[in-house]
PDB file of C-alpha atoms in Angstrom:
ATOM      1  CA  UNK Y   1      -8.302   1.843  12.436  1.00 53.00           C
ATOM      2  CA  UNK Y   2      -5.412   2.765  10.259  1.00 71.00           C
ATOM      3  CA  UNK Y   3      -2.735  -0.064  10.447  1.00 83.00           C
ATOM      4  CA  UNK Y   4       1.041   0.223  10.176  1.00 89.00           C
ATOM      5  CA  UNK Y   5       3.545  -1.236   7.150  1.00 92.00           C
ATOM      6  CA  UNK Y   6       3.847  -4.917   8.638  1.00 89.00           C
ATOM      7  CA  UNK Y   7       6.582  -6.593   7.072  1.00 85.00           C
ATOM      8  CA  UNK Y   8       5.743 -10.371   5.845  1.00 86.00           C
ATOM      9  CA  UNK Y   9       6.276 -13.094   6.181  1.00 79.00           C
ATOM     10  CA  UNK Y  10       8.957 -12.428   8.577  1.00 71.00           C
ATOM     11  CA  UNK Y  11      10.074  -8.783  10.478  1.00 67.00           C
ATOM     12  CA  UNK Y  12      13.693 -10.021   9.935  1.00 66.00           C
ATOM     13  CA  UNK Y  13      13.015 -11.599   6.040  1.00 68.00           C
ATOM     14  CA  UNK Y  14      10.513  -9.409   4.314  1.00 74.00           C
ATOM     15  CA  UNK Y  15       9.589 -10.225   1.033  1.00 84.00           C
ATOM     16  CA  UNK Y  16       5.874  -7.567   1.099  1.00 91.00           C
ATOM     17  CA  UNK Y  17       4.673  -5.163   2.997  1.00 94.00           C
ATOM     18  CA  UNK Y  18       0.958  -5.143   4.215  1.00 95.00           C
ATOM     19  CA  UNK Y  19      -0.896  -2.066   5.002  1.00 96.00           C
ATOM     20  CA  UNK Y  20      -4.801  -1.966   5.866  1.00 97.00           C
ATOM     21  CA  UNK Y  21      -5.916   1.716   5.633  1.00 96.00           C
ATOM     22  CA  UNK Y  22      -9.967   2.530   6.846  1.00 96.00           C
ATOM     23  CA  UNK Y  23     -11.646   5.629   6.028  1.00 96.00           C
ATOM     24  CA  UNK Y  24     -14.988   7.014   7.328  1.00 96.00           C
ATOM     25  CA  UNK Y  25     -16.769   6.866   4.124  1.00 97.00           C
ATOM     26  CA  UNK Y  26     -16.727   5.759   0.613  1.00 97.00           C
ATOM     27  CA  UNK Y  27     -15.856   9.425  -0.984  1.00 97.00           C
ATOM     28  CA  UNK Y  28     -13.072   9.403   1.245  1.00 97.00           C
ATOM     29  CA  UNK Y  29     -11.974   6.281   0.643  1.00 97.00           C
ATOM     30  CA  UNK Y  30     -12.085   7.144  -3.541  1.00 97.00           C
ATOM     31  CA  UNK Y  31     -10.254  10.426  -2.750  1.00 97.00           C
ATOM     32  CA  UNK Y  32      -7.552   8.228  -1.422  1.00 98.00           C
ATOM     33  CA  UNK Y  33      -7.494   5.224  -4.173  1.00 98.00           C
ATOM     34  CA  UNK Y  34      -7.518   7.788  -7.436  1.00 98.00           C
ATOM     35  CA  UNK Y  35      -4.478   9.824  -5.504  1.00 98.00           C
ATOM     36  CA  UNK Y  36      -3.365   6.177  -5.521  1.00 98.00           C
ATOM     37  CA  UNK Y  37      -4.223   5.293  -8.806  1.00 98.00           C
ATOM     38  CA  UNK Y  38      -2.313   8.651 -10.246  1.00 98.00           C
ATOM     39  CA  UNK Y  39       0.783   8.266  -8.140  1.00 98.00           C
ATOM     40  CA  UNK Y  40       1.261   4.739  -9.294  1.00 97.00           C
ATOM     41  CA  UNK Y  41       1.181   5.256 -12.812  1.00 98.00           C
ATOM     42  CA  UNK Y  42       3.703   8.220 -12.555  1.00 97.00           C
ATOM     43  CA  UNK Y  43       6.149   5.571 -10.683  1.00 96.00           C
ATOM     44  CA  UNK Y  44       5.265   2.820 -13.126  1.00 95.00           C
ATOM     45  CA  UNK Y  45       4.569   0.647  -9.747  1.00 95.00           C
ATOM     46  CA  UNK Y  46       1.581  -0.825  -8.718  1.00 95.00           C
ATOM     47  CA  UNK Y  47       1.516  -2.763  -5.369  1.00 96.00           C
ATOM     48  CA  UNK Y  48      -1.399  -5.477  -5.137  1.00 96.00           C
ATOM     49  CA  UNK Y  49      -4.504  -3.742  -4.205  1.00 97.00           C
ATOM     50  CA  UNK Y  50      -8.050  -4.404  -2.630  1.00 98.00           C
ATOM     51  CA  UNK Y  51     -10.698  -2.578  -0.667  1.00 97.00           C
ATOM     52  CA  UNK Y  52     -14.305  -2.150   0.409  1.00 97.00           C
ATOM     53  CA  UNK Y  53     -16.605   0.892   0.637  1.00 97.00           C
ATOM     54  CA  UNK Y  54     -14.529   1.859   3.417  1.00 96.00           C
ATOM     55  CA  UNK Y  55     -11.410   0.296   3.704  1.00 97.00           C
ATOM     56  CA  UNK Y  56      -7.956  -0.461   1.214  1.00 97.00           C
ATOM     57  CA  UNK Y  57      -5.285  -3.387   1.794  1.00 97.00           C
ATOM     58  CA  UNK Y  58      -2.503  -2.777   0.066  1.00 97.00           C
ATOM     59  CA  UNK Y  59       0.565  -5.523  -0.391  1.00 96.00           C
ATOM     60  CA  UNK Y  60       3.966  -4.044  -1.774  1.00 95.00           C
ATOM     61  CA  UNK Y  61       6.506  -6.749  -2.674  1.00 91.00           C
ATOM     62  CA  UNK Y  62       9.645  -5.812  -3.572  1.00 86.00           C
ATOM     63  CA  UNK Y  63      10.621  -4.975  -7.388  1.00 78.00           C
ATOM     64  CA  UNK Y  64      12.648  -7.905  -8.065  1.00 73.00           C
ATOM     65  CA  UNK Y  65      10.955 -11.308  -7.698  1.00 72.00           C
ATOM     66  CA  UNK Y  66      12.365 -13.087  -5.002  1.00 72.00           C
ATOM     67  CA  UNK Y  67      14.076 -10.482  -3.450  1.00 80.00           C
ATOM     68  CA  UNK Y  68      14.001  -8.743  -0.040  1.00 82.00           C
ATOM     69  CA  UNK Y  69      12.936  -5.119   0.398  1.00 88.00           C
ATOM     70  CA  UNK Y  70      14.893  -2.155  -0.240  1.00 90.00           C
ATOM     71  CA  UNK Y  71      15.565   1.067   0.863  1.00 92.00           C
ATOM     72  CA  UNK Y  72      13.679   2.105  -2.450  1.00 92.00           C
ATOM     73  CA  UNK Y  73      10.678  -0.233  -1.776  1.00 93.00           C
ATOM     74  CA  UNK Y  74      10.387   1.290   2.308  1.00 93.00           C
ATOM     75  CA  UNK Y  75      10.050   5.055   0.264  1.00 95.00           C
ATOM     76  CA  UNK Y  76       7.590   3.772  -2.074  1.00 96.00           C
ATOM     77  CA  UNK Y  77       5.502   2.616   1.004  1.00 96.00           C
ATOM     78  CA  UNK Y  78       6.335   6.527   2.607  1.00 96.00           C
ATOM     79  CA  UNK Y  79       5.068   7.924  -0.483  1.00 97.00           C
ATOM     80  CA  UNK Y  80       2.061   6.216  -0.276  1.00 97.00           C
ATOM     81  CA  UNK Y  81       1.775   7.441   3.321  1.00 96.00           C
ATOM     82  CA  UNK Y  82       2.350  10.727   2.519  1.00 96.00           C
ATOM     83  CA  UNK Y  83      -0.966  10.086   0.144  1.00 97.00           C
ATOM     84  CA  UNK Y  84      -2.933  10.001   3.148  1.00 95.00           C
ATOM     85  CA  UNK Y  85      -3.071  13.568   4.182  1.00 78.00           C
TER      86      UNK Y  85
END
């Protein structure tokens, strides 16, 4: 099951957003992380990442340390989204 952006550690003080992404199988599920891996390196981004055969959690903080999210870091987590189809 496909979980939203959840905004941590607080909905009305985020300082990450969590995202836990399942996919039916492993080829799937590398499909999705090189996509990843490619759109990353064009940003020059890369949010905290783990997975499993069939799963990826992905934690986005925002860019400056110690800062709240930004518009910018909210279409960062869309573009990764948009990675999904």
């Amino acid at each position: 099951m496909d979980q939203p952006w959840t905004p941590r550690p607080k909905p009305e003080q985020p300082v990450r957003l969590e995202r836990r992404v399942e996919f039916a199988d492993y080829a799937s599920n590398r499909a999705f992380l090189d996509r990843l891996n490619d759109f990353c390196e064009q940003q020059g981004r890369y949010p905290d990442i783990s997975f499993g055969r069939t799963y990826v959690n992905i934690t986005l903080r925002a860019e400056g340390e110690g800062e709240a999210l930004s518009d910018a870091d909210h279409t960062f987590a869309a573009a990764i989204d948009g990675l999904l189809s």
